[in-house]
Structures are given as structure tokens and as C-alpha cells.
Amino acid sequence: MIVRILGQAPTDTELAMYSVMWSEHCSYKSSRVHLARLPTEAPHVLVGPGENAGVIDVGDGIAVAMRIESHNHPSYIEPYQGAATGVGGILRDIFTMGARPIALMDALFFGPPDDARSRYILDGVVRGVAGYGNAVGVPTVGGQITFDSTYRSNPLVNVFCLGVLPISRLVLSSASGVGNLAVLLGSATGRDGIGGVSVLASAGFAEADAAGQSTKRPSIQISDPYEEKRLIEACLELLEAGLVVGIQDLGGAGLSCATSETAAHARLGMDVDVSRVPRREPNMSPVEVMTSESQERMLAIVTPESLAAVQEVCDRWEVAATAIGVVTEPDAAGIGRLRILDGPGGEVVADVPASSLADDAPRYERPLAPPADLVERRADDPSRLPAPSDPGGDLLELLADPAPVYRQYDHQLFLNTVIGPGEGDATVLKLAAPGLPWEGKALAMSVDGNPGWCAVDPRAGTAATVAESTLNVSCAGAIPLALVNCLNLGNPEHPEVMWQLSEAIDGMAQACEALAIPVIGGNVSLYDESGGCDIDPTPVIAVVGLLGRIVRKPPVPGWHPGDSLVVLGPPPGGLAGSRWARSVAGCAGGVLAPVDLVSHRELCRFVRELVAREAEDDDPPRLVRGLHDVADGGLGVALAECARASRTGAEVDGIADHGGLFAELPARVLVATRLPDELSRLAAGAGLGARVIGVAGGARLVVHGLVDLGLDELDTASGGIAAALEVRPLV
Amino acid sequence: MTAEIGIIRFPGSNCEWDVARALSALGASTEIIWHGADSVGDVGAVVIPGGFAHGDYLRPGAIARFSPVMRAVADFAEEGGPVLGICNGFQVLTEAGLLPGALTRNVGLRFICRTVECTVESVSSVLTGRGMRGEVLRLPINHYEGNYTCDAATLAGIEAAGQVVLRYRENPNGALHAIAGVANREGNVVGLMPHPERASDPLGVGTDGVVLFESLLVAAEEWQSAGRRSEPAEAAS
């Protein structure tokens, strides 16, 4: 195929460039045909999938940019650097668009904490996120952490970033203007991360990797958050001053990607003198320079007249800036060519059509097939299991307080955090940033993924994940505006994995269409396998919503003594896919209860308006005193989390059995209210179910016939993550 | 009159905007001063904000103390001008020798971001002048190196002289005597690990930091109206 494009055999440099650019990681060659089924359009979408980040218009001339990306394999090989460079990479995707990054969130998935290697990875990843995010000066405001044996040899580290910008500053990665200069900003180029996208991100792990004897460690990049901090400030200053015509970050596939994509977007060519690229090490070959994934680098397209001014800004921020190339006319056939020269007028080591690297990667229609034992798996429903003898004990097993993780992250910088990590169903931030004063609006965001649901049914499970994320931002009173996603899956050469991919995309498309949420960006992480064993499919969904006006903190999970507890929404559904079935009872089969998406949209609207109405009221809230969505762990975990958050117990009846306690249908909201009758009446008016299940008070969580636990027991049982990280209170 | 506050920005600082936002909300005017400046101008007070000045390379504050502006900050402090270091700024001030002691890594060797309770131990400093002795403030901390330490003689000295201005009620990081903030002997230079700017908004962590910033603004106004650095004609304008 390459020979057909070039008309001759490729040089070493050309072959290396195609190798990285056509890797699964960069080209989405296995997933592209399926991704086309996702709804991506809405009037407020300014930039959809395909650019560095999705961008939406949030009114008043302000836009929000967002993206999520995986750094799974690097984090397994070298947890600290893998996670840290994941943070650095996603930040560059955001400020490349002209946006100031104001928030990071992570979805982290590890093996069980009783496994020593999983603890080591957990600790390293959390330190990496903290070490980079804190120092680079972008707060980590939320996320999710899941422990499950499917991630024992393949943890998942998905990093989400959100930035804000004046719409006038929005820039795309295009090398327009023949004669303009390609200026490399930031770090010198070293031998780290060579071929990372192909060696690491586009292949599974073998036995040696699983044993920690990895030969892949040299493909990991090394991070420098201080370099990135200066790069952010310099780039935003350059963009604000209008000194660059296009800009692109150097991530996967390094210079090969940045030069070819910027040229291809402008339908022009580019001559790059590889000898001008500043290097960390002597004797690097053009192949190494073009495929290195050294971090903290950007490629800016600059007019020759602006070069001196660009240099001045970069000098002040101590950021190296080197003109390494020039934008060229298309050739006689109208094709923009990317030429790599070794020295001025030197040997041409590569000469390829720029768009062939960026756009012409092969697209595979890989075979797909449901698992051979699908019928048996679906017949193995947890409803056939005997009732647990001690449902309270089972509930304790499902509790985990993530505070020891998020307390290592700066989650308050920029003074925007209204609801931070661990506080609510969604994170809520004021819509403001340095240079963009707060005008009264706020953003709500939630990142969610659930291997239990998606293992049982990737289609309904992904739809349920979208439903949960949407409900979370609705519980903060926000209107959901956009979604980005990261699909973490096994080896696409396995037909079962391609089936999971296809099903997950269909489920996401169904939910997004029903809930009217456009998908504005995504990332597909394939080859999440180890020793030939694929992980359970793990689509991670991030939904962002807008609150038009915020005057008081939205309600969070919790209650006050004397509050009535009401569950809004349909009956709980079955136990298939629940954490109780999967982790406690060891049953991974059954049929997942689907979320009714039509009534879910109504539930989201109802909850949003309820919260918004309370927020306008001057008096202490009576209708909604606290609320919590019911999802992972079911109503039992929701009750326990509310009890812990408010240091108050509750007395609950009307939950018939362990099914009612642990089923997870994410279409329900637990509300604490002083006005249960009015709440029920309003819900009935909206066609929604509402059931009073109990009253808050005392120091014990009592669910008649099932659970009777003291707050201290709930606290102790929630300490698993602290124990895994060996975080001890000081004495 | 309105107090003018100079906020120092090093490459790697990140709390400068937040400090400006919180001080502006109290009516101050603020000015960001680049670390390469050789003067702090006619400001009424200087704040060194949190962040990672020069990437915290070597150790926090170790390189920042050599930035040109630190000479000007030292002169300003010497003359009696109010100087406040928050978090990384506290680390810079100890490295620069403007405050006693040093900040070492937290016991437990982890970064800590959480809200803690602090007691106001002394009201004779530019940070606590408007507070009440014994008052308890809920303030966020956000650091990896906040474990205050010094030699025994220094510790006895600062305790005896009332230079310990804030103390943690529950020690989060292993600091000696649970010290959260210290002043110099004159009380015009203060450093603290908690972030008052993060406790200045009812929609956020609360407003317990306001009393500290109000104290600083009063001190800044007094310093400016005393006109020690301005000609009377200029002060009148």
C-alpha cells in the first residue's frame, strides 16, 4: 500500500513514519467504520470529533473544549510516568485549541487492592497524576476509581481535560500560508517514547510484560510538568496576541504526526529540516527524531514577520523556539508533500504526500462475532442465586472511600470548584478562568465507566453508562450539552472484541440520540489484553453540562435528621451486571435490565428543574435537602454513602430483598426531602415513579430485614483504598 | 484609599490569579510583578503566591530566592513593608532567609489537598491583625512540603516571641508544634501553608480566609498612607 502511494519502496524514515502514523493508536483503523454511527452534531457544537478536542459554545462568546484519552499501557509498564505523561498529553490537546485548561478528571481501573502489583500500580498512577497535575497548575476536580480483577494485568488510566476560551481565540491545527514557518516549541527531542504508539499502545502484553520484565520500558516517555506549565503560558500568550496561524501538539507519533497533520489540514506541503530539531542526545538518526515521543513539545505555524515576536514571548517564558520547517506549495499534481531533509539543502530522507500519513491509513472491516457462549452467559442470571445470609456484610464489601486518592490532587486551583471530588454525583465548577471573569454560570461534569454492566451486555451497558453520566450532571441542576468517550477494549483481532466495540458504539449512539447529547470527541484504546486475555469492555463516558446561573451550592448526597427519603424513577431492575453479583457472588452473567431512555430523559429534566428551583429559593431548601443517583452498588451503597456524608443514619423499609438493595439500574435518584407528598405529586405529574422508603436519623443505617450497621462500621469498611495506599492518620 | 498589592509571578507560580481575584473582591487593586523585575514599585504589600516556582527544582524556593525580584522584596521587607508568602511563597521566604525555619516533605510523603482547622495564635502580624487570638479558621492546604521545621533554639525563640501566627488543630503534615504560619520578629513578613484565597467564597470552601486578607489590606493601606517610600506630593495625589 505504501509502495503504491509513493510509487517506489519507502526509505527507512518513510517506513518509520507510516509505521507510527498508521498504528491503531493514531489511525483508528479498526474502529473508524463503526465510530461513524455516533451522533456528533448540535447547534452549539463548534468542533466535533477529529480535531485535538471537541468544542462547544456555552454563550456570551465563551467556548468549552474537552477531550478524554487513555494512557493504559504506559501506566502498567511504568505507573508514575505513564499516568503523568497521560495528563501532559491531554493538556496539550486542550491548549492547542486556544483554551486555558481549568480541570482534569480521571477514570482509573485497577486490579483488586489485595494484589500487591495492583497496589503498586494504584500508588504509582495516583502519584503520577498528582505529581504532574499539581505542578503544572491544573486542578484535578473529579473522577472515578474502580477495582476489578479484569484489570489485574491491564489497568486503565483515562484522563479527561476541560478548558475554556473566548470563541475568538479558537484555533485549528492548520499550516496555512505558503512560506510560513513551522516552529518547534518546548523540550529538546530525545530517544524516549520512540514508537510508543505502535509498540505500546497498539499491541497487547506478553508474559514477560506481565511478569514486570518488560522490554517496552524504553518506549515510555518521561514527563516534565514545569516545561509544560511554561509551554501553556507561552502558547496562550502567543494565541492571545495573534502571533500564530496554526498550532498542533506533539503527542503520539511526535513530529511525524504534527508536521503531516498540519500540512494535510491546509492541503499544503511542508519541508522540514530534521537537523534543526534540538536534541537531548548526540547521534540521533532522522528516524529517531521523527518518531520520538518526547513530551512537552508543540509545533506552531508562524508568519516570517511574526517570528521575532514569537521568539520574544518564548524567551520570557524560557521556552525554546526553533524554526524547523517551511510551508510549501502543493506539487504539480496538487498534492501537498511532506519532505524531511537532513541539513539545509541536504539529503531528502523522506518525501511523502502529507495527507497519506494523516488520512490514508487502511481502514479495516474486521470480522466481528458475539461470544460463542452468549446464550449460556445470558442464562446464568444472578436471580438464580440464593439470597445472601448477611446482606449487611455484603454491603460493607462494596464500600470504598476514594478520599485518600483525591486528597493527593489539587482540586481547588482557580477558585472555581463548587462541588469537588467526593462531594457530589457530578463535579461543579464556576465557568471562569484566568482572563475570563466569572459571569454567574457553572459547568457540571461526570466521568463514568462500568465493566460489570458492559461485560454482561456491551450495548445496554454503554447506554446505561451514558444514562448515569447524564443523570449525574442533571442532579447538579445542569443541562447536558456534550459527551466525550474513551472505549477501552481488548484485541481487535478477536471477533468478540470487535463485536463489543460495535455494540458499545450502538449503545452510545442510541442513548445519545434519545437524550439529545452530541458526541464531540473520543478515543479508542484497543489491545487492552494481557497474556492473550482481553479485559471486559470498558467504555468510559464523560458528560458536560451547563448551569445558567448558580447562586448556591447544588444539593449533594446526604440528609438531615427527620428528612423523608424518596426514590424517584422506575423499579430497580435485576442484579445482572451489578457489583454485588460480580464481586461478591461471583456471577458475571445474566441479562442487563435496560434503561428506558425516553423516561430517563424526563427524569433528568425533572431532577434538573427541581434542583434549579430550589437554588433560586432564598429559604433553606425543603423540597430537596440532599440527593444521590443510584448506580454502582445499588440503593444500598447510595444509602451508605449518604449516611457517611451526613454523619446521620436512617431507618428504611419497603426494600423487599437483596435485589432491591443491590440492583443498579442507573435511572433512579435518592432524594432527602421535608415535603415527600409534594415531591411525589410533582413526580407523578411528570409521569415518574416516587416511593417513600424511610426517614433519616440516628447513628445506624437500618434497612428492615436486611441491614443494621453503625456509622463506624460503614467508615471502617470504606477504608480499603486508604489501606492499599498505606495512608495512616497522623497521631 | 485602596490598597495596592503586588503579586510576584515566577515561572511555575499558579495561584497568582486566585490571590488577585480574592483580594480584588475585597476592594484592593492588584498588580502581577514578574520575577525578573528589580523593583516592586509603590505597592502597599507584596504577596508571593502558591505554585511551583521554577518547577521546585532542587527544592521548593531554592532557585526562586535568586530571582532578581527577591532582592527588591528583601529591601521592601527590611523597610517594614508587609510581605506575605502563601504555600510555595512561604517556602520561598524561608529559603530567602526572610522567615525562620524550613518546610520539609510531609510526614507520610504524600501531597495533601484538604481543608483543615487552624487557630490564630497571635494577632501582632500583618496577616492576623484583624483576627482574634484563639479564633479557629477553616482553611485549605495544598502541599507536599509543608512540614515546618527549625532548630530547638529557633523554635523556642519564635514561640516565646509570638511569631507563630497560625497553628493546625490537627497536625496534617508533621509540622513542629503543628505550626501552620510564622511571622518575622517585626510581624511584617508572614508565611503560611494554608491558602486564604481558597477560603474567600461562600460557593467554595467558605470565607474564613477573608479575615486574613482584610488584615493584610489594612496593613498595606497603613504602609501606603505612612508614605515611607513616596514623596508627600505623590502621596496626596
CSV table of N, CA and C in Angstrom, one decimal, chain B residues 83-217:
chain,number,residue,atom,x,y,z
B,83,VAL,N,4.8,41.8,53.8
B,83,VAL,CA,5.1,40.7,52.8
B,83,VAL,C,4.5,39.5,53.3
B,84,LEU,N,3.7,38.8,52.4
B,84,LEU,CA,3.0,37.6,52.7
B,84,LEU,C,3.4,36.5,51.7
B,85,GLY,N,3.8,35.4,52.3
B,85,GLY,CA,4.1,34.2,51.4
B,85,GLY,C,3.1,33.1,51.7
B,86,ILE,N,2.4,32.6,50.7
B,86,ILE,CA,1.4,31.6,50.8
B,86,ILE,C,2.0,30.3,50.2
B,87,CYS,N,2.0,29.2,51.0
B,87,CYS,CA,2.4,27.9,50.5
B,87,CYS,C,3.8,28.0,49.8
B,88,ASN,N,3.9,27.9,48.5
B,88,ASN,CA,5.2,28.0,47.9
B,88,ASN,C,5.8,29.3,48.2
B,89,GLY,N,5.0,30.4,48.4
B,89,GLY,CA,5.6,31.7,48.8
B,89,GLY,C,6.2,31.6,50.2
B,90,PHE,N,5.6,30.8,51.1
B,90,PHE,CA,6.2,30.6,52.4
B,90,PHE,C,7.6,29.9,52.3
B,91,GLN,N,7.6,28.9,51.4
B,91,GLN,CA,8.8,28.2,51.2
B,91,GLN,C,9.9,29.1,50.6
B,92,VAL,N,9.5,30.0,49.7
B,92,VAL,CA,10.5,30.9,49.1
B,92,VAL,C,11.0,31.9,50.2
B,93,LEU,N,10.1,32.3,51.1
B,93,LEU,CA,10.6,33.3,52.1
B,93,LEU,C,11.5,32.6,53.1
B,94,THR,N,11.3,31.4,53.4
B,94,THR,CA,12.3,30.7,54.3
B,94,THR,C,13.6,30.5,53.6
B,95,GLU,N,13.6,30.1,52.3
B,95,GLU,CA,14.8,29.9,51.6
B,95,GLU,C,15.6,31.2,51.5
B,96,ALA,N,14.8,32.3,51.3
B,96,ALA,CA,15.4,33.6,51.2
B,96,ALA,C,15.9,34.2,52.5
B,97,GLY,N,15.6,33.5,53.6
B,97,GLY,CA,16.1,33.9,54.9
B,97,GLY,C,15.3,35.1,55.5
B,98,LEU,N,14.1,35.3,54.9
B,98,LEU,CA,13.2,36.4,55.4
B,98,LEU,C,12.3,35.8,56.6
B,99,LEU,N,12.2,34.5,56.7
B,99,LEU,CA,11.5,33.9,57.8
B,99,LEU,C,12.3,32.8,58.3
B,100,PRO,N,12.2,32.5,59.6
B,100,PRO,CA,13.0,31.4,60.2
B,100,PRO,C,12.4,30.0,59.8
B,101,GLY,N,13.3,29.0,59.9
B,101,GLY,CA,12.8,27.7,59.7
B,101,GLY,C,12.8,27.2,58.2
B,102,ALA,N,12.3,26.0,58.0
B,102,ALA,CA,12.2,25.5,56.6
B,102,ALA,C,11.0,24.6,56.5
B,103,LEU,N,10.6,24.3,55.3
B,103,LEU,CA,9.5,23.4,55.1
B,103,LEU,C,10.0,22.2,54.4
B,104,THR,N,9.8,21.1,55.1
B,104,THR,CA,10.3,19.8,54.5
B,104,THR,C,9.1,18.9,54.1
B,105,ARG,N,9.4,17.8,53.5
B,105,ARG,CA,8.3,16.9,53.0
B,105,ARG,C,7.3,16.5,54.1
B,106,ASN,N,6.1,16.4,53.7
B,106,ASN,CA,5.1,15.9,54.7
B,106,ASN,C,5.4,14.6,55.3
B,107,VAL,N,5.2,14.4,56.5
B,107,VAL,CA,5.2,13.0,57.1
B,107,VAL,C,4.2,12.2,56.3
B,108,GLY,N,4.5,11.0,55.9
B,108,GLY,CA,3.6,10.2,55.1
B,108,GLY,C,4.0,10.4,53.6
B,109,LEU,N,4.8,11.4,53.3
B,109,LEU,CA,5.4,11.5,51.9
B,109,LEU,C,4.3,11.5,50.8
B,110,ARG,N,3.2,12.3,51.1
B,110,ARG,CA,2.2,12.4,50.1
B,110,ARG,C,1.8,13.9,50.0
B,111,PHE,N,1.4,14.3,48.8
B,111,PHE,CA,0.7,15.6,48.6
B,111,PHE,C,-0.6,15.6,49.3
B,112,ILE,N,-0.9,16.7,50.0
B,112,ILE,CA,-2.2,16.8,50.7
B,112,ILE,C,-3.0,18.0,50.3
B,113,CYS,N,-4.2,17.8,49.8
B,113,CYS,CA,-5.1,18.8,49.5
B,113,CYS,C,-6.4,18.6,50.2
B,114,ARG,N,-6.6,19.4,51.3
B,114,ARG,CA,-7.8,19.2,52.1
B,114,ARG,C,-8.0,20.5,52.9
B,115,THR,N,-9.2,20.6,53.5
B,115,THR,CA,-9.5,21.7,54.4
B,115,THR,C,-9.1,21.3,55.8
B,116,VAL,N,-8.4,22.2,56.5
B,116,VAL,CA,-8.0,21.9,57.9
B,116,VAL,C,-8.4,23.1,58.8
B,117,GLU,N,-8.5,22.8,60.1
B,117,GLU,CA,-8.8,23.9,61.0
B,117,GLU,C,-7.5,24.5,61.6
B,118,CYS,N,-7.4,25.8,61.7
B,118,CYS,CA,-6.2,26.4,62.2
B,118,CYS,C,-6.6,27.4,63.3
B,119,THR,N,-5.8,27.5,64.3
B,119,THR,CA,-6.1,28.5,65.4
B,119,THR,C,-5.2,29.7,65.2
B,120,VAL,N,-5.8,30.9,65.3
B,120,VAL,CA,-5.0,32.1,65.3
B,120,VAL,C,-4.3,32.2,66.6
B,121,GLU,N,-2.9,32.2,66.6
B,121,GLU,CA,-2.1,32.2,67.8
B,121,GLU,C,-1.6,33.6,68.2
B,122,SER,N,-1.6,34.5,67.2
B,122,SER,CA,-1.0,35.8,67.5
B,122,SER,C,-1.7,36.8,66.6
B,123,VAL,N,-2.1,38.0,67.1
B,123,VAL,CA,-2.7,39.0,66.2
B,123,VAL,C,-1.7,40.1,65.9
B,124,SER,N,-0.4,39.9,66.3
B,124,SER,CA,0.5,41.0,66.0
B,124,SER,C,1.3,40.7,64.8
B,125,SER,N,0.6,40.5,63.7
B,125,SER,CA,1.3,40.3,62.4
B,125,SER,C,0.4,41.0,61.3
B,126,VAL,N,1.0,41.2,60.2
B,126,VAL,CA,0.2,41.9,59.1
B,126,VAL,C,-0.9,40.9,58.6
B,127,LEU,N,-0.8,39.7,58.9
B,127,LEU,CA,-1.8,38.7,58.4
B,127,LEU,C,-2.9,38.5,59.4
B,128,THR,N,-2.7,38.8,60.6
B,128,THR,CA,-3.7,38.4,61.6
B,128,THR,C,-4.2,39.6,62.5
B,129,GLY,N,-3.8,40.8,62.1
B,129,GLY,CA,-4.1,42.0,62.8
B,129,GLY,C,-5.6,42.2,63.1
B,130,ARG,N,-6.4,41.7,62.2
B,130,ARG,CA,-7.9,41.8,62.3
B,130,ARG,C,-8.5,40.6,63.0
B,131,GLY,N,-7.7,39.6,63.2
B,131,GLY,CA,-8.3,38.4,63.8
B,131,GLY,C,-8.4,38.4,65.3
B,132,MET,N,-8.8,37.3,65.9
B,132,MET,CA,-8.9,37.3,67.4
B,132,MET,C,-8.1,36.1,67.8
B,133,ARG,N,-7.3,36.3,68.8
B,133,ARG,CA,-6.5,35.2,69.4
B,133,ARG,C,-7.4,34.0,69.8
B,134,GLY,N,-7.0,32.8,69.3
B,134,GLY,CA,-7.9,31.7,69.7
B,134,GLY,C,-8.9,31.4,68.7
B,135,GLU,N,-9.2,32.3,67.7
B,135,GLU,CA,-10.2,32.1,66.7
B,135,GLU,C,-9.8,30.9,65.8
B,136,VAL,N,-10.8,30.1,65.5
B,136,VAL,CA,-10.5,28.9,64.6
B,136,VAL,C,-10.9,29.2,63.2
B,137,LEU,N,-10.1,29.0,62.3
B,137,LEU,CA,-10.4,29.2,60.8
B,137,LEU,C,-10.3,27.9,60.1
B,138,ARG,N,-11.2,27.7,59.2
B,138,ARG,CA,-11.2,26.5,58.3
B,138,ARG,C,-10.5,27.0,57.0
B,139,LEU,N,-9.3,26.4,56.7
B,139,LEU,CA,-8.6,26.9,55.5
B,139,LEU,C,-8.1,25.6,54.8
B,140,PRO,N,-8.0,25.7,53.4
B,140,PRO,CA,-7.5,24.6,52.6
B,140,PRO,C,-6.0,24.6,52.6
B,141,ILE,N,-5.4,23.4,52.7
B,141,ILE,CA,-4.0,23.3,52.5
B,141,ILE,C,-3.8,22.5,51.2
B,142,ASN,N,-2.6,22.7,50.6
B,142,ASN,CA,-2.4,22.1,49.3
B,142,ASN,C,-0.9,22.0,49.0
B,143,HIS,N,-0.2,21.0,49.6
B,143,HIS,CA,1.2,21.0,49.5
B,143,HIS,C,1.8,19.6,49.7
B,144,TYR,N,3.0,19.4,49.3
B,144,TYR,CA,3.8,18.2,49.5
B,144,TYR,C,4.9,18.5,50.5
B,145,GLU,N,5.4,19.8,50.6
B,145,GLU,CA,6.4,20.2,51.5
B,145,GLU,C,5.9,21.2,52.5
B,146,GLY,N,5.1,20.8,53.5
B,146,GLY,CA,4.6,21.8,54.4
B,146,GLY,C,4.9,21.5,55.8
B,147,ASN,N,5.9,20.6,56.0
B,147,ASN,CA,6.3,20.1,57.3
B,147,ASN,C,7.3,21.1,57.9
B,148,TYR,N,6.8,22.0,58.7
B,148,TYR,CA,7.6,23.1,59.2
B,148,TYR,C,8.7,22.5,60.2
B,149,THR,N,9.9,23.0,60.1
B,149,THR,CA,10.9,22.5,61.0
B,149,THR,C,11.9,23.6,61.2
B,150,CYS,N,12.6,23.6,62.4
B,150,CYS,CA,13.7,24.5,62.7
B,150,CYS,C,14.4,24.0,63.9
B,151,ASP,N,15.5,24.6,64.2
B,151,ASP,CA,16.3,24.0,65.4
B,151,ASP,C,15.6,24.4,66.7
B,152,ALA,N,16.0,23.8,67.8
B,152,ALA,CA,15.3,23.9,69.0
B,152,ALA,C,15.3,25.3,69.5
B,153,ALA,N,16.5,26.0,69.4
B,153,ALA,CA,16.6,27.4,69.9
B,153,ALA,C,15.7,28.3,69.1
B,154,THR,N,15.6,28.1,67.8
B,154,THR,CA,14.7,28.9,67.0
B,154,THR,C,13.3,28.7,67.4
B,155,LEU,N,12.9,27.4,67.5
B,155,LEU,CA,11.6,27.1,67.9
B,155,LEU,C,11.2,27.8,69.2
B,156,ALA,N,12.0,27.7,70.2
B,156,ALA,CA,11.8,28.3,71.5
B,156,ALA,C,11.6,29.8,71.3
B,157,GLY,N,12.5,30.3,70.5
B,157,GLY,CA,12.5,31.8,70.2
B,157,GLY,C,11.2,32.3,69.6
B,158,ILE,N,10.8,31.6,68.5
B,158,ILE,CA,9.6,32.1,67.8
B,158,ILE,C,8.3,31.8,68.7
B,159,GLU,N,8.3,30.8,69.5
B,159,GLU,CA,7.2,30.6,70.3
B,159,GLU,C,7.1,31.7,71.4
B,160,ALA,N,8.3,32.0,72.0
B,160,ALA,CA,8.3,33.0,73.1
B,160,ALA,C,8.0,34.4,72.5
B,161,ALA,N,8.4,34.7,71.3
B,161,ALA,CA,8.2,36.0,70.8
B,161,ALA,C,6.8,36.1,70.1
B,162,GLY,N,6.0,35.1,70.1
B,162,GLY,CA,4.7,35.2,69.5
B,162,GLY,C,4.7,35.2,68.0
B,163,GLN,N,5.8,34.6,67.4
B,163,GLN,CA,5.9,34.6,65.9
B,163,GLN,C,5.1,33.5,65.3
B,164,VAL,N,4.7,32.6,66.1
B,164,VAL,CA,3.8,31.5,65.5
B,164,VAL,C,2.4,32.2,65.4
B,165,VAL,N,1.9,32.4,64.2
B,165,VAL,CA,0.7,33.1,64.0
B,165,VAL,C,-0.5,32.2,63.8
B,166,LEU,N,-0.3,31.0,63.2
B,166,LEU,CA,-1.3,30.0,62.9
B,166,LEU,C,-0.8,28.7,63.3
B,167,ARG,N,-1.7,27.9,63.9
B,167,ARG,CA,-1.3,26.5,64.3
B,167,ARG,C,-2.5,25.6,63.9
B,168,TYR,N,-2.1,24.4,63.3
B,168,TYR,CA,-3.1,23.4,63.0
B,168,TYR,C,-3.7,22.8,64.2
B,169,ARG,N,-5.0,22.6,64.2
B,169,ARG,CA,-5.7,22.0,65.4
B,169,ARG,C,-5.4,20.5,65.3
B,170,GLU,N,-5.4,19.9,64.1
B,170,GLU,CA,-4.9,18.5,63.9
B,170,GLU,C,-3.8,18.5,62.9
B,171,ASN,N,-2.7,18.1,63.4
B,171,ASN,CA,-1.5,18.2,62.5
B,171,ASN,C,-1.5,17.4,61.3
B,172,PRO,N,-1.6,18.0,60.1
B,172,PRO,CA,-1.8,17.2,58.9
B,172,PRO,C,-0.5,16.7,58.3
B,173,ASN,N,0.7,17.3,58.6
B,173,ASN,CA,1.9,17.1,57.8
B,173,ASN,C,3.1,16.8,58.7
B,174,GLY,N,2.9,16.8,60.0
B,174,GLY,CA,4.1,16.6,60.9
B,174,GLY,C,4.8,17.8,61.3
B,175,ALA,N,4.3,19.0,61.0
B,175,ALA,CA,5.0,20.2,61.3
B,175,ALA,C,5.3,20.3,62.8
B,176,LEU,N,6.5,20.8,63.1
B,176,LEU,CA,6.9,21.0,64.5
B,176,LEU,C,5.8,21.9,65.2
B,177,HIS,N,5.4,21.5,66.4
B,177,HIS,CA,4.4,22.3,67.1
B,177,HIS,C,3.2,22.6,66.3
B,178,ALA,N,2.9,21.8,65.3
B,178,ALA,CA,1.8,22.0,64.4
B,178,ALA,C,1.7,23.4,63.8
B,179,ILE,N,2.9,23.9,63.5
B,179,ILE,CA,3.0,25.3,63.0
B,179,ILE,C,2.5,25.4,61.6
B,180,ALA,N,1.5,26.3,61.4
B,180,ALA,CA,1.0,26.5,60.0
B,180,ALA,C,1.4,27.8,59.4
B,181,GLY,N,1.8,28.7,60.3
B,181,GLY,CA,2.2,30.0,59.8
B,181,GLY,C,3.1,30.7,60.8
B,182,VAL,N,4.2,31.4,60.3
B,182,VAL,CA,5.1,32.1,61.2
B,182,VAL,C,5.3,33.5,60.6
B,183,ALA,N,5.6,34.4,61.5
B,183,ALA,CA,6.0,35.8,61.2
B,183,ALA,C,7.5,36.1,61.5
B,184,ASN,N,8.0,37.1,61.0
B,184,ASN,CA,9.3,37.5,61.5
B,184,ASN,C,9.1,38.3,62.8
B,185,ARG,N,10.2,38.7,63.4
B,185,ARG,CA,10.1,39.3,64.7
B,185,ARG,C,9.3,40.6,64.7
B,186,GLU,N,9.4,41.3,63.6
B,186,GLU,CA,8.6,42.6,63.5
B,186,GLU,C,7.2,42.4,63.1
B,187,GLY,N,6.8,41.2,62.6
B,187,GLY,CA,5.4,40.9,62.2
B,187,GLY,C,5.0,41.4,60.9
B,188,ASN,N,6.0,42.0,60.1
B,188,ASN,CA,5.6,42.5,58.8
B,188,ASN,C,5.8,41.5,57.6
B,189,VAL,N,6.6,40.4,57.9
B,189,VAL,CA,6.7,39.3,57.0
B,189,VAL,C,6.1,38.1,57.6
B,190,VAL,N,5.2,37.5,56.8
B,190,VAL,CA,4.4,36.3,57.3
B,190,VAL,C,4.4,35.2,56.2
B,191,GLY,N,4.6,34.0,56.6
B,191,GLY,CA,4.4,32.9,55.7
B,191,GLY,C,3.4,31.9,56.3
B,192,LEU,N,2.6,31.3,55.5
B,192,LEU,CA,1.7,30.3,56.0
B,192,LEU,C,1.5,29.2,54.9
B,193,MET,N,1.3,28.0,55.3
B,193,MET,CA,1.0,26.9,54.3
B,193,MET,C,-0.5,26.9,53.8
B,194,PRO,N,-1.5,27.2,54.6
B,194,PRO,CA,-2.8,27.2,54.1
B,194,PRO,C,-3.0,28.4,53.1
B,195,HIS,N,-4.1,28.2,52.3
B,195,HIS,CA,-4.4,29.2,51.2
B,195,HIS,C,-5.6,30.0,51.6
B,196,PRO,N,-5.4,31.3,52.1
B,196,PRO,CA,-6.6,32.1,52.5
B,196,PRO,C,-7.4,32.4,51.2
B,197,GLU,N,-6.8,32.5,50.1
B,197,GLU,CA,-7.6,32.8,48.9
B,197,GLU,C,-8.6,31.7,48.5
B,198,ARG,N,-8.3,30.5,49.0
B,198,ARG,CA,-9.3,29.4,48.7
B,198,ARG,C,-10.4,29.3,49.7
B,199,ALA,N,-10.4,30.2,50.7
B,199,ALA,CA,-11.5,30.3,51.7
B,199,ALA,C,-12.0,31.7,51.6
B,200,SER,N,-12.5,32.1,50.5
B,200,SER,CA,-12.9,33.5,50.3
B,200,SER,C,-14.2,33.6,49.5
B,201,ASP,N,-15.0,32.5,49.5
B,201,ASP,CA,-16.1,32.4,48.6
B,201,ASP,C,-17.1,31.4,49.2
B,202,PRO,N,-18.4,31.9,49.5
B,202,PRO,CA,-19.4,31.0,50.1
B,202,PRO,C,-19.7,29.8,49.2
B,203,LEU,N,-19.5,30.0,47.9
B,203,LEU,CA,-19.8,28.9,47.0
B,203,LEU,C,-18.7,27.8,47.0
B,204,GLY,N,-17.5,28.2,47.6
B,204,GLY,CA,-16.4,27.3,47.6
B,204,GLY,C,-16.3,26.7,49.0
B,205,VAL,N,-15.1,26.9,49.6
B,205,VAL,CA,-14.8,26.2,50.8
B,205,VAL,C,-15.3,27.0,52.0
B,206,GLY,N,-15.7,28.3,51.8
B,206,GLY,CA,-16.2,29.1,52.9
B,206,GLY,C,-15.4,30.4,52.8
B,207,THR,N,-15.5,31.2,53.9
B,207,THR,CA,-15.0,32.6,53.8
B,207,THR,C,-14.1,32.9,55.0
B,208,ASP,N,-13.5,31.8,55.6
B,208,ASP,CA,-12.7,32.0,56.8
B,208,ASP,C,-11.3,32.7,56.5
B,209,GLY,N,-11.0,32.7,55.2
B,209,GLY,CA,-9.7,33.4,54.8
B,209,GLY,C,-9.8,34.9,54.7
B,210,VAL,N,-11.0,35.4,54.7
B,210,VAL,CA,-11.2,36.8,54.4
B,210,VAL,C,-10.6,37.7,55.5
B,211,VAL,N,-10.7,37.2,56.8
B,211,VAL,CA,-10.2,38.0,57.9
B,211,VAL,C,-8.7,38.2,57.7
B,212,LEU,N,-8.0,37.2,57.1
B,212,LEU,CA,-6.6,37.3,57.0
B,212,LEU,C,-6.2,38.3,55.9
B,213,PHE,N,-7.0,38.2,54.8
B,213,PHE,CA,-6.7,39.2,53.7
B,213,PHE,C,-7.1,40.6,54.1
B,214,GLU,N,-8.2,40.7,54.9
B,214,GLU,CA,-8.5,42.0,55.3
B,214,GLU,C,-7.4,42.6,56.2
B,215,SER,N,-6.8,41.7,57.0
B,215,SER,CA,-5.7,42.2,57.9
B,215,SER,C,-4.6,42.7,57.0
B,216,LEU,N,-4.3,42.0,55.9
B,216,LEU,CA,-3.2,42.4,55.0
B,216,LEU,C,-3.5,43.7,54.4
B,217,LEU,N,-4.8,43.9,54.0
B,217,LEU,CA,-5.1,45.1,53.3
B,217,LEU,C,-5.0,46.3,54.2
